């Protein structure tokens, strides 16, 4: 089982391809706060709702100094389809080998319809401008989660 991150931890560094295959790194966002959210799969109802909610609130979040990055095990080609089909504005990154998901504690055992399975744990990590974990939220709901984050961050 992967260790979950705690506030104050240094956020694990990453560099992953985006929907267009261009590498995006956490270090590239130094000096800005970053909301990194982990979701199971592009083009599924819950993940679509969550990505659309982040996109709808992108201007508000950016105005408060936050960048938003979504990470899933999908390949860049699927992320590009997802972005284009749903007109998403969030940066979507591909982690098919699940290394970043694991380093953030967002992959492991979870309950799904009463059964224990291994998979992506829907999680949101807020990283401060110095690269440290400000908030670590695990097993979040796809619906209503973005509104809760905005409220919790006082935006």
PDB file of C-alpha atoms in Angstrom:
ATOM      1  CA  UNK A   1       0.000   0.000   0.000  1.00  0.00           C
ATOM      2  CA  UNK A   2       1.366   3.402  -0.982  1.00  0.00           C
ATOM      3  CA  UNK A   3       1.821   5.966   1.764  1.00  0.00           C
ATOM      4  CA  UNK A   4      -0.584   8.864   1.614  1.00  0.00           C
ATOM      5  CA  UNK A   5       0.852  12.349   1.611  1.00  0.00           C
ATOM      6  CA  UNK A   6       0.359  14.679   4.575  1.00  0.00           C
ATOM      7  CA  UNK A   7       0.363  18.478   4.757  1.00  0.00           C
ATOM      8  CA  UNK A   8       3.969  19.670   5.009  1.00  0.00           C
ATOM      9  CA  UNK A   9       5.389  16.800   2.938  1.00  0.00           C
ATOM     10  CA  UNK A  10       7.429  17.702  -0.123  1.00  0.00           C
ATOM     11  CA  UNK A  11       5.254  16.953  -3.157  1.00  0.00           C
ATOM     12  CA  UNK A  12       6.892  14.237  -5.280  1.00  0.00           C
ATOM     13  CA  UNK A  13       8.431  15.655  -8.447  1.00  0.00           C
ATOM     14  CA  UNK A  14       6.978  14.524 -11.759  1.00  0.00           C
ATOM     15  CA  UNK A  15       7.298  15.064 -15.490  1.00  0.00           C
ATOM     16  CA  UNK A  16       4.573  13.471 -17.616  1.00  0.00           C
ATOM     17  CA  UNK A  17       3.243  13.871 -21.158  1.00  0.00           C
ATOM     18  CA  UNK A  18       0.117  15.975 -21.620  1.00  0.00           C
ATOM     19  CA  UNK A  19      -2.687  15.277 -24.116  1.00  0.00           C
ATOM     20  CA  UNK A  20      -0.440  16.527 -26.950  1.00  0.00           C
ATOM     21  CA  UNK A  21       2.583  14.510 -25.817  1.00  0.00           C
ATOM     22  CA  UNK A  22       4.437  17.569 -24.446  1.00  0.00           C
ATOM     23  CA  UNK A  23       6.175  17.032 -21.116  1.00  0.00           C
ATOM     24  CA  UNK A  24       4.744  18.933 -18.143  1.00  0.00           C
ATOM     25  CA  UNK A  25       6.514  18.943 -14.780  1.00  0.00           C
ATOM     26  CA  UNK A  26       5.583  20.033 -11.291  1.00  0.00           C
ATOM     27  CA  UNK A  27       8.846  22.018 -11.206  1.00  0.00           C
ATOM     28  CA  UNK A  28       7.536  24.034 -14.169  1.00  0.00           C
ATOM     29  CA  UNK A  29       4.855  25.439 -11.840  1.00  0.00           C
ATOM     30  CA  UNK A  30       7.253  26.552  -9.078  1.00  0.00           C
ATOM     31  CA  UNK A  31       6.122  29.850  -7.617  1.00  0.00           C
ATOM     32  CA  UNK A  32       2.428  29.027  -8.180  1.00  0.00           C
ATOM     33  CA  UNK A  33       0.057  26.883  -6.198  1.00  0.00           C
ATOM     34  CA  UNK A  34      -1.038  23.727  -8.002  1.00  0.00           C
ATOM     35  CA  UNK A  35      -4.123  21.589  -7.527  1.00  0.00           C
ATOM     36  CA  UNK A  36      -3.117  18.113  -8.688  1.00  0.00           C
ATOM     37  CA  UNK A  37      -6.063  15.778  -8.977  1.00  0.00           C
ATOM     38  CA  UNK A  38      -5.988  12.079  -9.751  1.00  0.00           C
ATOM     39  CA  UNK A  39      -8.899  10.372 -11.510  1.00  0.00           C
ATOM     40  CA  UNK A  40      -9.478   6.802 -12.728  1.00  0.00           C
ATOM     41  CA  UNK A  41     -10.304   7.208 -16.433  1.00  0.00           C
ATOM     42  CA  UNK A  42     -10.999   9.806 -19.101  1.00  0.00           C
ATOM     43  CA  UNK A  43     -14.373   9.741 -20.863  1.00  0.00           C
ATOM     44  CA  UNK A  44     -16.249   8.184 -17.918  1.00  0.00           C
ATOM     45  CA  UNK A  45     -19.225   9.972 -16.308  1.00  0.00           C
ATOM     46  CA  UNK A  46     -17.717  10.822 -12.900  1.00  0.00           C
ATOM     47  CA  UNK A  47     -14.350  11.834 -14.273  1.00  0.00           C
ATOM     48  CA  UNK A  48     -16.027  13.948 -16.959  1.00  0.00           C
ATOM     49  CA  UNK A  49     -18.120  15.749 -14.331  1.00  0.00           C
ATOM     50  CA  UNK A  50     -15.041  16.439 -12.225  1.00  0.00           C
ATOM     51  CA  UNK A  51     -12.947  17.673 -15.181  1.00  0.00           C
ATOM     52  CA  UNK A  52     -15.816  19.907 -16.370  1.00  0.00           C
ATOM     53  CA  UNK A  53     -16.224  21.339 -12.849  1.00  0.00           C
ATOM     54  CA  UNK A  54     -12.510  22.206 -12.730  1.00  0.00           C
ATOM     55  CA  UNK A  55     -12.716  23.721 -16.232  1.00  0.00           C
ATOM     56  CA  UNK A  56     -15.787  25.790 -15.269  1.00  0.00           C
ATOM     57  CA  UNK A  57     -13.881  27.195 -12.275  1.00  0.00           C
ATOM     58  CA  UNK A  58     -10.472  27.577 -13.939  1.00  0.00           C
ATOM     59  CA  UNK A  59     -10.611  31.392 -14.160  1.00  0.00           C
ATOM     60  CA  UNK A  60     -11.586  31.672 -10.493  1.00  0.00           C
ATOM     61  CA  UNK A  61      -8.815  29.276  -9.428  1.00  0.00           C
ATOM     62  CA  UNK A  62      -6.200  30.905 -11.684  1.00  0.00           C
ATOM     63  CA  UNK A  63      -7.183  34.329 -10.334  1.00  0.00           C
ATOM     64  CA  UNK A  64      -6.469  33.019  -6.828  1.00  0.00           C
ATOM     65  CA  UNK A  65      -3.037  31.779  -7.977  1.00  0.00           C
ATOM     66  CA  UNK A  66      -3.820  28.096  -8.610  1.00  0.00           C
ATOM     67  CA  UNK A  67      -2.943  25.979 -11.631  1.00  0.00           C
ATOM     68  CA  UNK A  68      -4.916  22.752 -12.115  1.00  0.00           C
ATOM     69  CA  UNK A  69      -3.441  19.460 -13.336  1.00  0.00           C
ATOM     70  CA  UNK A  70      -5.418  16.237 -13.767  1.00  0.00           C
ATOM     71  CA  UNK A  71      -3.517  12.931 -13.853  1.00  0.00           C
ATOM     72  CA  UNK A  72      -4.855   9.527 -14.898  1.00  0.00           C
ATOM     73  CA  UNK A  73      -3.399   6.260 -16.195  1.00  0.00           C
ATOM     74  CA  UNK A  74      -4.768   7.050 -19.684  1.00  0.00           C
ATOM     75  CA  UNK A  75      -2.505   7.465 -22.702  1.00  0.00           C
ATOM     76  CA  UNK A  76      -2.086  10.968 -24.251  1.00  0.00           C
ATOM     77  CA  UNK A  77      -4.275  10.050 -27.255  1.00  0.00           C
ATOM     78  CA  UNK A  78      -7.236   9.278 -24.977  1.00  0.00           C
ATOM     79  CA  UNK A  79      -6.624  12.477 -23.013  1.00  0.00           C
ATOM     80  CA  UNK A  80      -6.692  14.491 -26.253  1.00  0.00           C
ATOM     81  CA  UNK A  81     -10.068  12.920 -27.163  1.00  0.00           C
ATOM     82  CA  UNK A  82     -11.363  13.676 -23.665  1.00  0.00           C
ATOM     83  CA  UNK A  83     -10.160  17.292 -23.789  1.00  0.00           C
ATOM     84  CA  UNK A  84     -11.583  17.910 -27.251  1.00  0.00           C
ATOM     85  CA  UNK A  85     -14.931  16.146 -26.681  1.00  0.00           C
ATOM     86  CA  UNK A  86     -15.615  17.983 -23.393  1.00  0.00           C
ATOM     87  CA  UNK A  87     -13.830  21.299 -24.254  1.00  0.00           C
ATOM     88  CA  UNK A  88     -11.651  20.939 -21.162  1.00  0.00           C
ATOM     89  CA  UNK A  89      -9.297  23.711 -20.101  1.00  0.00           C
ATOM     90  CA  UNK A  90      -7.411  21.815 -17.389  1.00  0.00           C
ATOM     91  CA  UNK A  91      -4.008  20.333 -18.108  1.00  0.00           C
ATOM     92  CA  UNK A  92      -4.393  16.555 -18.388  1.00  0.00           C
ATOM     93  CA  UNK A  93      -1.348  14.338 -17.906  1.00  0.00           C
ATOM     94  CA  UNK A  94      -0.810  10.675 -18.771  1.00  0.00           C
ATOM     95  CA  UNK A  95       0.659   8.283 -16.187  1.00  0.00           C
ATOM     96  CA  UNK A  96       0.136   4.853 -17.799  1.00  0.00           C
ATOM     97  CA  UNK A  97       2.813   3.167 -15.644  1.00  0.00           C
ATOM     98  CA  UNK A  98       1.145   4.682 -12.528  1.00  0.00           C
ATOM     99  CA  UNK A  99       4.464   5.781 -10.986  1.00  0.00           C
ATOM    100  CA  UNK A 100       3.232   9.288 -10.139  1.00  0.00           C
ATOM    101  CA  UNK A 101      -0.147   7.971  -8.972  1.00  0.00           C
ATOM    102  CA  UNK A 102       1.711   5.651  -6.581  1.00  0.00           C
ATOM    103  CA  UNK A 103       4.118   8.344  -5.369  1.00  0.00           C
ATOM    104  CA  UNK A 104       1.130  10.515  -4.413  1.00  0.00           C
ATOM    105  CA  UNK A 105      -0.706   7.678  -2.667  1.00  0.00           C
ATOM    106  CA  UNK A 106      -3.432   7.797  -5.315  1.00  0.00           C
ATOM    107  CA  UNK A 107      -3.165   4.171  -6.438  1.00  0.00           C
ATOM    108  CA  UNK A 108      -3.883   1.154  -4.302  1.00  0.00           C
ATOM    109  CA  UNK A 109      -6.651  -0.758  -2.572  1.00  0.00           C
ATOM    110  CA  UNK A 110     -10.072   0.847  -2.490  1.00  0.00           C
ATOM    111  CA  UNK A 111     -13.679  -0.198  -2.035  1.00  0.00           C
ATOM    112  CA  UNK A 112     -15.798  -0.352  -5.176  1.00  0.00           C
ATOM    113  CA  UNK A 113     -19.396  -1.493  -4.875  1.00  0.00           C
ATOM    114  CA  UNK A 114     -18.558  -3.272  -1.623  1.00  0.00           C
ATOM    115  CA  UNK A 115     -15.559  -5.146  -3.043  1.00  0.00           C
ATOM    116  CA  UNK A 116     -11.901  -4.397  -2.398  1.00  0.00           C
ATOM    117  CA  UNK A 117     -10.102  -3.677  -5.661  1.00  0.00           C
ATOM    118  CA  UNK A 118      -6.781  -2.157  -6.662  1.00  0.00           C
ATOM    119  CA  UNK A 119      -7.006   0.991  -8.747  1.00  0.00           C
ATOM    120  CA  UNK A 120      -6.852   4.765  -8.869  1.00  0.00           C
ATOM    121  CA  UNK A 121      -8.001   6.396  -5.644  1.00  0.00           C
ATOM    122  CA  UNK A 122      -9.755   9.639  -6.620  1.00  0.00           C
ATOM    123  CA  UNK A 123      -7.562  12.180  -4.815  1.00  0.00           C
ATOM    124  CA  UNK A 124      -6.707  15.865  -4.805  1.00  0.00           C
ATOM    125  CA  UNK A 125      -3.414  17.262  -3.564  1.00  0.00           C
ATOM    126  CA  UNK A 126      -2.940  21.017  -3.173  1.00  0.00           C
ATOM    127  CA  UNK A 127       0.728  21.944  -3.571  1.00  0.00           C
ATOM    128  CA  UNK A 128       1.955  25.339  -2.380  1.00  0.00           C
ATOM    129  CA  UNK A 129       4.234  27.653  -4.340  1.00  0.00           C
ATOM    130  CA  UNK A 130       7.298  26.076  -2.690  1.00  0.00           C
ATOM    131  CA  UNK A 131       6.399  22.529  -3.758  1.00  0.00           C
ATOM    132  CA  UNK A 132       5.066  21.352  -0.390  1.00  0.00           C
ATOM    133  CA  UNK A 133       1.752  19.609   0.226  1.00  0.00           C
ATOM    134  CA  UNK A 134      -0.781  22.088   1.604  1.00  0.00           C
ATOM    135  CA  UNK A 135      -3.764  19.703   1.565  1.00  0.00           C
ATOM    136  CA  UNK A 136      -4.100  16.001   0.766  1.00  0.00           C
ATOM    137  CA  UNK A 137      -7.626  14.736   0.120  1.00  0.00           C
ATOM    138  CA  UNK A 138      -8.263  11.066  -0.636  1.00  0.00           C
ATOM    139  CA  UNK A 139     -11.368   9.111  -1.683  1.00  0.00           C
ATOM    140  CA  UNK A 140     -13.063  12.304  -2.817  1.00  0.00           C
ATOM    141  CA  UNK A 141     -16.384  12.353  -4.667  1.00  0.00           C
ATOM    142  CA  UNK A 142     -16.385  13.376  -8.333  1.00  0.00           C
ATOM    143  CA  UNK A 143     -19.499  15.518  -7.931  1.00  0.00           C
ATOM    144  CA  UNK A 144     -19.370  18.616  -5.743  1.00  0.00           C
ATOM    145  CA  UNK A 145     -15.676  18.190  -4.998  1.00  0.00           C
ATOM    146  CA  UNK A 146     -14.481  21.296  -6.860  1.00  0.00           C
ATOM    147  CA  UNK A 147     -17.010  23.515  -5.042  1.00  0.00           C
ATOM    148  CA  UNK A 148     -15.805  22.061  -1.715  1.00  0.00           C
ATOM    149  CA  UNK A 149     -12.146  22.762  -2.570  1.00  0.00           C
ATOM    150  CA  UNK A 150     -12.968  26.357  -3.529  1.00  0.00           C
ATOM    151  CA  UNK A 151     -14.843  26.811  -0.243  1.00  0.00           C
ATOM    152  CA  UNK A 152     -12.090  25.125   1.829  1.00  0.00           C
ATOM    153  CA  UNK A 153      -9.372  27.250   0.211  1.00  0.00           C
ATOM    154  CA  UNK A 154     -11.401  30.402   0.910  1.00  0.00           C
ATOM    155  CA  UNK A 155     -11.586  31.422  -2.749  1.00  0.00           C
TER     156      UNK A 155
END
